[in-house]
JSON list of C-alpha atoms in Angstrom, two decimals:
[
{"chain": "A", "resi": 1415, "resn": "ASN", "atom": "CA", "xyz": [41.37, 33.75, 103.67]},
{"chain": "A", "resi": 1416, "resn": "ALA", "atom": "CA", "xyz": [39.11, 30.69, 103.49]},
{"chain": "A", "resi": 1417, "resn": "GLY", "atom": "CA", "xyz": [35.72, 32.46, 103.80]},
{"chain": "A", "resi": 1418, "resn": "VAL", "atom": "CA", "xyz": [33.05, 29.92, 104.74]},
{"chain": "A", "resi": 1419, "resn": "THR", "atom": "CA", "xyz": [34.08, 26.28, 105.08]},
{"chain": "A", "resi": 1420, "resn": "GLN", "atom": "CA", "xyz": [31.63, 23.39, 105.38]},
{"chain": "A", "resi": 1421, "resn": "THR", "atom": "CA", "xyz": [32.39, 19.83, 106.39]},
{"chain": "A", "resi": 1422, "resn": "PRO", "atom": "CA", "xyz": [31.72, 17.19, 105.28]},
{"chain": "A", "resi": 1423, "resn": "LYS", "atom": "CA", "xyz": [31.15, 17.82, 101.58]},
{"chain": "A", "resi": 1424, "resn": "PHE", "atom": "CA", "xyz": [29.32, 14.55, 101.04]},
{"chain": "A", "resi": 1425, "resn": "ARG", "atom": "CA", "xyz": [27.59, 12.12, 103.35]},
{"chain": "A", "resi": 1426, "resn": "VAL", "atom": "CA", "xyz": [25.29, 9.13, 103.01]},
{"chain": "A", "resi": 1427, "resn": "LEU", "atom": "CA", "xyz": [23.14, 8.21, 106.00]},
{"chain": "A", "resi": 1428, "resn": "LYS", "atom": "CA", "xyz": [20.62, 5.54, 106.76]},
{"chain": "A", "resi": 1429, "resn": "THR", "atom": "CA", "xyz": [17.20, 6.50, 108.05]},
{"chain": "A", "resi": 1430, "resn": "GLY", "atom": "CA", "xyz": [17.36, 7.14, 111.77]},
{"chain": "A", "resi": 1431, "resn": "GLN", "atom": "CA", "xyz": [21.07, 7.90, 111.95]},
{"chain": "A", "resi": 1432, "resn": "SER", "atom": "CA", "xyz": [22.33, 11.19, 113.30]},
{"chain": "A", "resi": 1433, "resn": "MET", "atom": "CA", "xyz": [25.00, 13.53, 112.06]},
{"chain": "A", "resi": 1434, "resn": "THR", "atom": "CA", "xyz": [26.37, 17.04, 112.42]},
{"chain": "A", "resi": 1435, "resn": "LEU", "atom": "CA", "xyz": [27.36, 19.45, 109.67]},
{"chain": "A", "resi": 1436, "resn": "LEU", "atom": "CA", "xyz": [30.03, 21.96, 110.62]},
{"chain": "A", "resi": 1437, "resn": "CYS", "atom": "CA", "xyz": [30.30, 25.48, 109.26]},
{"chain": "A", "resi": 1438, "resn": "ALA", "atom": "CA", "xyz": [33.24, 27.76, 109.99]},
{"chain": "A", "resi": 1439, "resn": "GLN", "atom": "CA", "xyz": [33.81, 31.35, 108.84]},
{"chain": "A", "resi": 1440, "resn": "ASP", "atom": "CA", "xyz": [36.87, 33.51, 109.26]},
{"chain": "A", "resi": 1441, "resn": "MET", "atom": "CA", "xyz": [35.37, 36.88, 108.28]},
{"chain": "A", "resi": 1442, "resn": "ASN", "atom": "CA", "xyz": [34.20, 37.89, 111.77]},
{"chain": "A", "resi": 1443, "resn": "HIS", "atom": "CA", "xyz": [30.61, 37.90, 110.54]},
{"chain": "A", "resi": 1444, "resn": "GLU", "atom": "CA", "xyz": [27.89, 38.26, 113.17]},
{"chain": "A", "resi": 1445, "resn": "TYR", "atom": "CA", "xyz": [25.16, 36.44, 111.27]},
{"chain": "A", "resi": 1446, "resn": "MET", "atom": "CA", "xyz": [25.24, 32.82, 110.16]},
{"chain": "A", "resi": 1447, "resn": "TYR", "atom": "CA", "xyz": [22.64, 30.69, 108.40]},
{"chain": "A", "resi": 1448, "resn": "TRP", "atom": "CA", "xyz": [21.84, 27.19, 107.29]},
{"chain": "A", "resi": 1449, "resn": "TYR", "atom": "CA", "xyz": [19.86, 26.72, 104.06]},
{"chain": "A", "resi": 1450, "resn": "ARG", "atom": "CA", "xyz": [18.77, 23.67, 102.14]},
{"chain": "A", "resi": 1451, "resn": "GLN", "atom": "CA", "xyz": [18.40, 23.58, 98.37]},
{"chain": "A", "resi": 1452, "resn": "ASP", "atom": "CA", "xyz": [16.15, 21.10, 96.59]},
{"chain": "A", "resi": 1453, "resn": "PRO", "atom": "CA", "xyz": [15.47, 20.75, 92.86]},
{"chain": "A", "resi": 1454, "resn": "GLY", "atom": "CA", "xyz": [12.89, 23.23, 91.59]},
{"chain": "A", "resi": 1455, "resn": "MET", "atom": "CA", "xyz": [12.80, 25.10, 94.86]},
{"chain": "A", "resi": 1456, "resn": "GLY", "atom": "CA", "xyz": [14.64, 28.15, 96.06]},
{"chain": "A", "resi": 1457, "resn": "LEU", "atom": "CA", "xyz": [17.03, 28.08, 98.96]},
{"chain": "A", "resi": 1458, "resn": "ARG", "atom": "CA", "xyz": [15.05, 27.66, 102.17]},
{"chain": "A", "resi": 1459, "resn": "LEU", "atom": "CA", "xyz": [16.26, 28.90, 105.53]},
{"chain": "A", "resi": 1460, "resn": "ILE", "atom": "CA", "xyz": [16.48, 26.20, 108.20]},
{"chain": "A", "resi": 1461, "resn": "HIS", "atom": "CA", "xyz": [17.96, 28.06, 111.18]},
{"chain": "A", "resi": 1462, "resn": "TYR", "atom": "CA", "xyz": [20.00, 31.18, 111.64]},
{"chain": "A", "resi": 1463, "resn": "SER", "atom": "CA", "xyz": [22.04, 32.97, 114.28]},
{"chain": "A", "resi": 1464, "resn": "VAL", "atom": "CA", "xyz": [22.55, 36.68, 114.88]},
{"chain": "A", "resi": 1465, "resn": "GLY", "atom": "CA", "xyz": [25.46, 36.22, 117.24]},
{"chain": "A", "resi": 1466, "resn": "GLU", "atom": "CA", "xyz": [27.43, 33.86, 119.44]},
{"chain": "A", "resi": 1467, "resn": "GLY", "atom": "CA", "xyz": [25.15, 31.90, 121.74]},
{"chain": "A", "resi": 1468, "resn": "THR", "atom": "CA", "xyz": [21.95, 32.77, 119.83]},
{"chain": "A", "resi": 1469, "resn": "THR", "atom": "CA", "xyz": [19.92, 30.72, 117.37]},
{"chain": "A", "resi": 1470, "resn": "ALA", "atom": "CA", "xyz": [16.48, 31.05, 115.82]},
{"chain": "A", "resi": 1471, "resn": "LYS", "atom": "CA", "xyz": [14.17, 29.07, 113.55]},
{"chain": "A", "resi": 1472, "resn": "GLY", "atom": "CA", "xyz": [13.86, 29.78, 109.89]},
{"chain": "A", "resi": 1473, "resn": "GLU", "atom": "CA", "xyz": [11.30, 28.61, 107.37]},
{"chain": "A", "resi": 1474, "resn": "VAL", "atom": "CA", "xyz": [11.89, 24.83, 107.62]},
{"chain": "A", "resi": 1475, "resn": "PRO", "atom": "CA", "xyz": [13.39, 24.04, 111.06]},
{"chain": "A", "resi": 1476, "resn": "ASP", "atom": "CA", "xyz": [11.67, 20.71, 111.83]},
{"chain": "A", "resi": 1477, "resn": "GLY", "atom": "CA", "xyz": [14.05, 17.78, 112.21]},
{"chain": "A", "resi": 1478, "resn": "TYR", "atom": "CA", "xyz": [17.12, 19.99, 112.67]},
{"chain": "A", "resi": 1479, "resn": "ASN", "atom": "CA", "xyz": [18.94, 21.55, 115.60]},
{"chain": "A", "resi": 1480, "resn": "VAL", "atom": "CA", "xyz": [21.73, 24.09, 115.64]},
{"chain": "A", "resi": 1481, "resn": "SER", "atom": "CA", "xyz": [24.30, 25.54, 117.98]},
{"chain": "A", "resi": 1482, "resn": "ARG", "atom": "CA", "xyz": [26.60, 28.54, 117.88]},
{"chain": "A", "resi": 1483, "resn": "LEU", "atom": "CA", "xyz": [28.96, 28.20, 120.80]},
{"chain": "A", "resi": 1484, "resn": "LYS", "atom": "CA", "xyz": [31.69, 30.20, 119.09]},
{"chain": "A", "resi": 1485, "resn": "LYS", "atom": "CA", "xyz": [31.21, 33.19, 116.79]},
{"chain": "A", "resi": 1486, "resn": "GLN", "atom": "CA", "xyz": [33.05, 31.54, 113.93]},
{"chain": "A", "resi": 1487, "resn": "ASN", "atom": "CA", "xyz": [31.23, 28.18, 114.03]},
{"chain": "A", "resi": 1488, "resn": "PHE", "atom": "CA", "xyz": [27.63, 27.18, 113.33]},
{"chain": "A", "resi": 1489, "resn": "LEU", "atom": "CA", "xyz": [26.66, 23.52, 113.64]},
{"chain": "A", "resi": 1490, "resn": "LEU", "atom": "CA", "xyz": [23.63, 21.87, 112.06]},
{"chain": "A", "resi": 1491, "resn": "GLY", "atom": "CA", "xyz": [22.47, 18.59, 113.57]},
{"chain": "A", "resi": 1492, "resn": "LEU", "atom": "CA", "xyz": [20.12, 15.91, 112.35]},
{"chain": "A", "resi": 1493, "resn": "GLU", "atom": "CA", "xyz": [19.09, 13.75, 115.29]},
{"chain": "A", "resi": 1494, "resn": "SER", "atom": "CA", "xyz": [17.18, 11.11, 113.33]},
{"chain": "A", "resi": 1495, "resn": "ALA", "atom": "CA", "xyz": [17.67, 11.45, 109.60]},
{"chain": "A", "resi": 1496, "resn": "ALA", "atom": "CA", "xyz": [14.76, 10.93, 107.22]},
{"chain": "A", "resi": 1497, "resn": "PRO", "atom": "CA", "xyz": [14.76, 10.50, 103.41]},
{"chain": "A", "resi": 1498, "resn": "SER", "atom": "CA", "xyz": [13.00, 13.90, 103.15]},
{"chain": "A", "resi": 1499, "resn": "GLN", "atom": "CA", "xyz": [16.21, 15.45, 104.45]},
{"chain": "A", "resi": 1500, "resn": "THR", "atom": "CA", "xyz": [18.13, 14.37, 101.37]},
{"chain": "A", "resi": 1501, "resn": "SER", "atom": "CA", "xyz": [19.30, 17.71, 100.04]},
{"chain": "A", "resi": 1502, "resn": "VAL", "atom": "CA", "xyz": [22.20, 20.05, 99.48]},
{"chain": "A", "resi": 1503, "resn": "TYR", "atom": "CA", "xyz": [22.90, 22.11, 102.57]},
{"chain": "A", "resi": 1504, "resn": "PHE", "atom": "CA", "xyz": [24.53, 25.52, 102.38]},
{"chain": "A", "resi": 1505, "resn": "CYS", "atom": "CA", "xyz": [25.92, 27.49, 105.24]},
{"chain": "A", "resi": 1506, "resn": "ALA", "atom": "CA", "xyz": [26.22, 31.24, 104.82]},
{"chain": "A", "resi": 1507, "resn": "SER", "atom": "CA", "xyz": [27.37, 34.22, 106.83]},
{"chain": "A", "resi": 1508, "resn": "SER", "atom": "CA", "xyz": [26.99, 37.97, 106.64]},
{"chain": "A", "resi": 1509, "resn": "TYR", "atom": "CA", "xyz": [27.62, 41.21, 108.44]},
{"chain": "A", "resi": 1510, "resn": "GLN", "atom": "CA", "xyz": [24.76, 42.73, 110.39]},
{"chain": "A", "resi": 1511, "resn": "GLY", "atom": "CA", "xyz": [22.85, 45.82, 109.40]},
{"chain": "A", "resi": 1512, "resn": "SER", "atom": "CA", "xyz": [22.77, 46.73, 105.72]},
{"chain": "A", "resi": 1513, "resn": "GLY", "atom": "CA", "xyz": [25.43, 44.10, 105.05]},
{"chain": "A", "resi": 1514, "resn": "ALA", "atom": "CA", "xyz": [22.99, 41.38, 106.00]},
{"chain": "A", "resi": 1515, "resn": "ASN", "atom": "CA", "xyz": [21.73, 41.20, 102.43]},
{"chain": "A", "resi": 1516, "resn": "VAL", "atom": "CA", "xyz": [25.10, 40.06, 101.13]},
{"chain": "A", "resi": 1517, "resn": "LEU", "atom": "CA", "xyz": [25.60, 36.42, 101.99]},
{"chain": "A", "resi": 1518, "resn": "THR", "atom": "CA", "xyz": [28.85, 34.52, 101.64]},
{"chain": "A", "resi": 1519, "resn": "PHE", "atom": "CA", "xyz": [28.09, 30.86, 101.13]},
{"chain": "A", "resi": 1520, "resn": "GLY", "atom": "CA", "xyz": [30.09, 27.75, 101.81]},
{"chain": "A", "resi": 1521, "resn": "ALA", "atom": "CA", "xyz": [30.62, 25.21, 99.03]},
{"chain": "A", "resi": 1522, "resn": "GLY", "atom": "CA", "xyz": [27.72, 23.03, 100.19]},
{"chain": "A", "resi": 1523, "resn": "SER", "atom": "CA", "xyz": [27.25, 19.63, 101.79]},
{"chain": "A", "resi": 1524, "resn": "ARG", "atom": "CA", "xyz": [25.42, 16.96, 99.82]},
{"chain": "A", "resi": 1525, "resn": "LEU", "atom": "CA", "xyz": [23.47, 14.67, 102.10]},
{"chain": "A", "resi": 1526, "resn": "THR", "atom": "CA", "xyz": [21.69, 11.50, 101.01]},
{"chain": "A", "resi": 1527, "resn": "VAL", "atom": "CA", "xyz": [19.43, 9.66, 103.43]},
{"chain": "A", "resi": 1528, "resn": "LEU", "atom": "CA", "xyz": [18.57, 6.12, 102.40]},
{"chain": "B", "resi": 945, "resn": "ARG", "atom": "CA", "xyz": [1.60, 31.49, 94.56]},
{"chain": "B", "resi": 946, "resn": "LYS", "atom": "CA", "xyz": [5.33, 31.46, 95.26]},
{"chain": "B", "resi": 947, "resn": "GLU", "atom": "CA", "xyz": [6.74, 34.57, 96.88]},
{"chain": "B", "resi": 948, "resn": "VAL", "atom": "CA", "xyz": [9.41, 34.85, 94.21]},
{"chain": "B", "resi": 949, "resn": "GLU", "atom": "CA", "xyz": [8.87, 33.33, 90.79]},
{"chain": "B", "resi": 950, "resn": "GLN", "atom": "CA", "xyz": [11.31, 32.81, 87.98]},
{"chain": "B", "resi": 951, "resn": "ASP", "atom": "CA", "xyz": [11.11, 31.10, 84.62]},
{"chain": "B", "resi": 952, "resn": "PRO", "atom": "CA", "xyz": [13.31, 28.05, 85.19]},
{"chain": "B", "resi": 953, "resn": "GLY", "atom": "CA", "xyz": [14.45, 27.94, 81.57]},
{"chain": "B", "resi": 954, "resn": "PRO", "atom": "CA", "xyz": [16.72, 26.61, 80.33]},
{"chain": "B", "resi": 955, "resn": "PHE", "atom": "CA", "xyz": [17.68, 29.54, 78.17]},
{"chain": "B", "resi": 956, "resn": "ASN", "atom": "CA", "xyz": [20.11, 28.39, 75.48]},
{"chain": "B", "resi": 957, "resn": "VAL", "atom": "CA", "xyz": [21.67, 31.31, 73.63]},
{"chain": "B", "resi": 958, "resn": "PRO", "atom": "CA", "xyz": [24.62, 31.67, 71.25]},
{"chain": "B", "resi": 959, "resn": "GLU", "atom": "CA", "xyz": [27.75, 33.43, 72.36]},
{"chain": "B", "resi": 960, "resn": "GLY", "atom": "CA", "xyz": [27.41, 37.18, 71.84]},
{"chain": "B", "resi": 961, "resn": "ALA", "atom": "CA", "xyz": [23.64, 37.22, 72.23]},
{"chain": "B", "resi": 962, "resn": "THR", "atom": "CA", "xyz": [21.65, 39.43, 74.57]},
{"chain": "B", "resi": 963, "resn": "VAL", "atom": "CA", "xyz": [19.41, 37.63, 77.02]},
{"chain": "B", "resi": 964, "resn": "ALA", "atom": "CA", "xyz": [16.97, 38.88, 79.64]},
{"chain": "B", "resi": 965, "resn": "PHE", "atom": "CA", "xyz": [15.41, 37.21, 82.66]},
{"chain": "B", "resi": 966, "resn": "ASN", "atom": "CA", "xyz": [12.45, 38.40, 84.67]},
{"chain": "B", "resi": 967, "resn": "CYS", "atom": "CA", "xyz": [11.50, 37.64, 88.23]},
{"chain": "B", "resi": 968, "resn": "THR", "atom": "CA", "xyz": [8.20, 38.49, 89.90]},
{"chain": "B", "resi": 969, "resn": "TYR", "atom": "CA", "xyz": [7.63, 38.89, 93.61]},
{"chain": "B", "resi": 970, "resn": "SER", "atom": "CA", "xyz": [4.38, 38.80, 95.56]},
{"chain": "B", "resi": 971, "resn": "ASN", "atom": "CA", "xyz": [5.14, 41.00, 98.57]},
{"chain": "B", "resi": 972, "resn": "SER", "atom": "CA", "xyz": [4.52, 44.59, 97.51]},
{"chain": "B", "resi": 973, "resn": "ALA", "atom": "CA", "xyz": [6.34, 45.79, 100.64]},
{"chain": "B", "resi": 974, "resn": "SER", "atom": "CA", "xyz": [9.64, 44.26, 99.51]},
{"chain": "B", "resi": 975, "resn": "GLN", "atom": "CA", "xyz": [12.57, 46.60, 100.06]},
{"chain": "B", "resi": 976, "resn": "SER", "atom": "CA", "xyz": [15.74, 45.00, 98.74]},
{"chain": "B", "resi": 977, "resn": "PHE", "atom": "CA", "xyz": [16.44, 43.08, 95.56]},
{"chain": "B", "resi": 978, "resn": "PHE", "atom": "CA", "xyz": [19.39, 41.10, 94.30]},
{"chain": "B", "resi": 979, "resn": "TRP", "atom": "CA", "xyz": [20.65, 38.74, 91.65]},
{"chain": "B", "resi": 980, "resn": "TYR", "atom": "CA", "xyz": [22.86, 35.88, 92.72]},
{"chain": "B", "resi": 981, "resn": "ARG", "atom": "CA", "xyz": [24.67, 33.54, 90.36]},
{"chain": "B", "resi": 982, "resn": "GLN", "atom": "CA", "xyz": [25.11, 29.83, 90.98]},
{"chain": "B", "resi": 983, "resn": "ASP", "atom": "CA", "xyz": [27.40, 27.69, 88.86]},
{"chain": "B", "resi": 984, "resn": "CYS", "atom": "CA", "xyz": [26.61, 24.00, 88.49]},
{"chain": "B", "resi": 985, "resn": "ARG", "atom": "CA", "xyz": [27.13, 22.18, 91.79]},
{"chain": "B", "resi": 986, "resn": "LYS", "atom": "CA", "xyz": [28.62, 25.30, 93.38]},
{"chain": "B", "resi": 987, "resn": "GLU", "atom": "CA", "xyz": [27.45, 27.81, 95.95]},
{"chain": "B", "resi": 988, "resn": "PRO", "atom": "CA", "xyz": [25.47, 30.96, 95.10]},
{"chain": "B", "resi": 989, "resn": "LYS", "atom": "CA", "xyz": [27.43, 34.19, 94.83]},
{"chain": "B", "resi": 990, "resn": "LEU", "atom": "CA", "xyz": [26.15, 37.74, 94.74]},
{"chain": "B", "resi": 991, "resn": "LEU", "atom": "CA", "xyz": [26.07, 39.09, 91.20]},
{"chain": "B", "resi": 992, "resn": "MET", "atom": "CA", "xyz": [24.55, 42.48, 91.82]},
{"chain": "B", "resi": 993, "resn": "SER", "atom": "CA", "xyz": [22.06, 44.44, 93.84]},
{"chain": "B", "resi": 994, "resn": "VAL", "atom": "CA", "xyz": [19.06, 45.98, 92.10]},
{"chain": "B", "resi": 995, "resn": "TYR", "atom": "CA", "xyz": [18.38, 49.63, 92.74]},
{"chain": "B", "resi": 996, "resn": "SER", "atom": "CA", "xyz": [15.18, 51.54, 92.10]},
{"chain": "B", "resi": 997, "resn": "SER", "atom": "CA", "xyz": [16.72, 53.60, 89.33]},
{"chain": "B", "resi": 998, "resn": "GLY", "atom": "CA", "xyz": [18.25, 50.58, 87.65]},
{"chain": "B", "resi": 999, "resn": "ASN", "atom": "CA", "xyz": [21.94, 49.83, 87.63]},
{"chain": "B", "resi": 1000, "resn": "GLU", "atom": "CA", "xyz": [24.61, 48.47, 85.37]},
{"chain": "B", "resi": 1001, "resn": "ASP", "atom": "CA", "xyz": [27.76, 46.49, 85.98]},
{"chain": "B", "resi": 1002, "resn": "GLY", "atom": "CA", "xyz": [29.68, 45.92, 82.79]},
{"chain": "B", "resi": 1003, "resn": "ARG", "atom": "CA", "xyz": [27.57, 43.70, 80.53]},
{"chain": "B", "resi": 1004, "resn": "PHE", "atom": "CA", "xyz": [24.91, 43.23, 83.20]},
{"chain": "B", "resi": 1005, "resn": "THR", "atom": "CA", "xyz": [21.94, 45.55, 83.73]},
{"chain": "B", "resi": 1006, "resn": "ALA", "atom": "CA", "xyz": [19.37, 45.15, 86.49]},
{"chain": "B", "resi": 1007, "resn": "GLN", "atom": "CA", "xyz": [16.00, 46.88, 86.56]},
{"chain": "B", "resi": 1008, "resn": "LEU", "atom": "CA", "xyz": [13.26, 47.13, 89.17]},
{"chain": "B", "resi": 1009, "resn": "ASN", "atom": "CA", "xyz": [9.61, 47.76, 88.41]},
{"chain": "B", "resi": 1010, "resn": "ARG", "atom": "CA", "xyz": [7.80, 48.26, 91.71]},
{"chain": "B", "resi": 1011, "resn": "ALA", "atom": "CA", "xyz": [4.42, 48.91, 90.13]},
{"chain": "B", "resi": 1012, "resn": "SER", "atom": "CA", "xyz": [4.40, 45.54, 88.39]},
{"chain": "B", "resi": 1013, "resn": "GLN", "atom": "CA", "xyz": [6.47, 43.85, 91.09]},
{"chain": "B", "resi": 1014, "resn": "TYR", "atom": "CA", "xyz": [9.23, 42.42, 88.98]},
{"chain": "B", "resi": 1015, "resn": "ILE", "atom": "CA", "xyz": [12.94, 42.72, 88.56]},
{"chain": "B", "resi": 1016, "resn": "SER", "atom": "CA", "xyz": [14.93, 41.93, 85.47]},
{"chain": "B", "resi": 1017, "resn": "LEU", "atom": "CA", "xyz": [18.47, 41.05, 84.52]},
{"chain": "B", "resi": 1018, "resn": "LEU", "atom": "CA", "xyz": [19.85, 41.79, 81.07]},
{"chain": "B", "resi": 1019, "resn": "ILE", "atom": "CA", "xyz": [23.09, 40.25, 79.90]},
{"chain": "B", "resi": 1020, "resn": "ARG", "atom": "CA", "xyz": [24.69, 41.71, 76.80]},
{"chain": "B", "resi": 1021, "resn": "ASP", "atom": "CA", "xyz": [27.35, 40.08, 74.63]},
{"chain": "B", "resi": 1022, "resn": "SER", "atom": "CA", "xyz": [26.95, 36.72, 76.39]},
{"chain": "B", "resi": 1023, "resn": "LYS", "atom": "CA", "xyz": [30.12, 34.75, 77.16]},
{"chain": "B", "resi": 1024, "resn": "LEU", "atom": "CA", "xyz": [30.50, 31.02, 77.64]},
{"chain": "B", "resi": 1025, "resn": "SER", "atom": "CA", "xyz": [31.43, 31.79, 81.24]},
{"chain": "B", "resi": 1026, "resn": "ASP", "atom": "CA", "xyz": [27.99, 33.32, 81.82]},
{"chain": "B", "resi": 1027, "resn": "SER", "atom": "CA", "xyz": [26.50, 29.82, 81.78]},
{"chain": "B", "resi": 1028, "resn": "ALA", "atom": "CA", "xyz": [24.99, 29.39, 85.24]},
{"chain": "B", "resi": 1029, "resn": "THR", "atom": "CA", "xyz": [21.75, 29.55, 87.16]},
{"chain": "B", "resi": 1030, "resn": "TYR", "atom": "CA", "xyz": [20.64, 33.05, 88.09]},
{"chain": "B", "resi": 1031, "resn": "LEU", "atom": "CA", "xyz": [18.77, 33.41, 91.37]},
{"chain": "B", "resi": 1032, "resn": "CYS", "atom": "CA", "xyz": [16.43, 36.28, 92.06]},
{"chain": "B", "resi": 1033, "resn": "VAL", "atom": "CA", "xyz": [16.45, 37.29, 95.73]},
{"chain": "B", "resi": 1034, "resn": "VAL", "atom": "CA", "xyz": [13.98, 39.59, 97.45]},
{"chain": "B", "resi": 1035, "resn": "ASN", "atom": "CA", "xyz": [13.96, 40.99, 100.97]},
{"chain": "B", "resi": 1036, "resn": "PRO", "atom": "CA", "xyz": [10.88, 42.58, 102.54]},
{"chain": "B", "resi": 1037, "resn": "ARG", "atom": "CA", "xyz": [13.25, 44.58, 104.72]},
{"chain": "B", "resi": 1038, "resn": "LEU", "atom": "CA", "xyz": [16.31, 46.69, 103.99]},
{"chain": "B", "resi": 1039, "resn": "SER", "atom": "CA", "xyz": [18.72, 44.85, 106.20]},
{"chain": "B", "resi": 1040, "resn": "SER", "atom": "CA", "xyz": [17.42, 41.57, 107.60]},
{"chain": "B", "resi": 1041, "resn": "ALA", "atom": "CA", "xyz": [18.86, 38.50, 105.93]},
{"chain": "B", "resi": 1042, "resn": "ARG", "atom": "CA", "xyz": [16.49, 36.29, 107.92]},
{"chain": "B", "resi": 1043, "resn": "GLN", "atom": "CA", "xyz": [13.76, 37.17, 105.47]},
{"chain": "B", "resi": 1044, "resn": "LEU", "atom": "CA", "xyz": [15.67, 36.85, 102.21]},
{"chain": "B", "resi": 1045, "resn": "THR", "atom": "CA", "xyz": [13.52, 34.89, 99.79]},
{"chain": "B", "resi": 1046, "resn": "PHE", "atom": "CA", "xyz": [15.23, 33.07, 96.95]},
{"chain": "B", "resi": 1047, "resn": "GLY", "atom": "CA", "xyz": [13.68, 32.21, 93.63]},
{"chain": "B", "resi": 1048, "resn": "SER", "atom": "CA", "xyz": [14.33, 28.75, 92.28]},
{"chain": "B", "resi": 1049, "resn": "GLY", "atom": "CA", "xyz": [16.56, 30.14, 89.54]},
{"chain": "B", "resi": 1050, "resn": "THR", "atom": "CA", "xyz": [16.76, 30.54, 85.78]},
{"chain": "B", "resi": 1051, "resn": "GLN", "atom": "CA", "xyz": [19.26, 28.34, 84.00]},
{"chain": "B", "resi": 1052, "resn": "LEU", "atom": "CA", "xyz": [21.33, 29.91, 81.24]},
{"chain": "B", "resi": 1053, "resn": "THR", "atom": "CA", "xyz": [23.55, 28.04, 78.82]},
{"chain": "B", "resi": 1054, "resn": "VAL", "atom": "CA", "xyz": [25.66, 30.06, 76.40]},
{"chain": "B", "resi": 1055, "resn": "LEU", "atom": "CA", "xyz": [26.57, 28.00, 73.36]},
{"chain": "B", "resi": 1056, "resn": "PRO", "atom": "CA", "xyz": [29.74, 28.40, 71.28]}
]
């Protein structure tokens, strides 16, 4: 049982390049999330999804797009990377209802934008 | 003012010591409270929920003070393996993870 798997684990981009982070979960969770974590700041929600085919904006959505075509996958895209997007990105998933407070996180993706 | 504030530390304590962390939150309507643990360069993992009456899980005790709007985590008989960053998490609702607010964490190092 893999839980939540993120790929890639590390990536270096140049300003203006695009990339996609992939998140996959095998727990049949309804909810999925993308967070970013920066030094001295708490995890901040970028986008989230409450089910297949649905997405919504979180606290810091600018510069990112997401898609959830299949229940088990949640993709995070950067269309034109900027140095301010250098961060550690965590995908998470949870059940709905009262279980939504218990997040299972992936191992993280470290992105550097030069 | 941050919605959830924690002392970043670091807290350096000897093995066997008792250590306590506090976390304050600004939204008085907050409904759900948690402590997550994050090891260095790893993902956060749920440590424990915090209930109104306080709760204990082995060496860990969590308390909630709604009047003063803070939660606390007490670790007794610290182990080397307790070294990690402890994240305070607050939810203004009972069951909506969209609004989970994470503190920036308190770093604990347990020394041999």
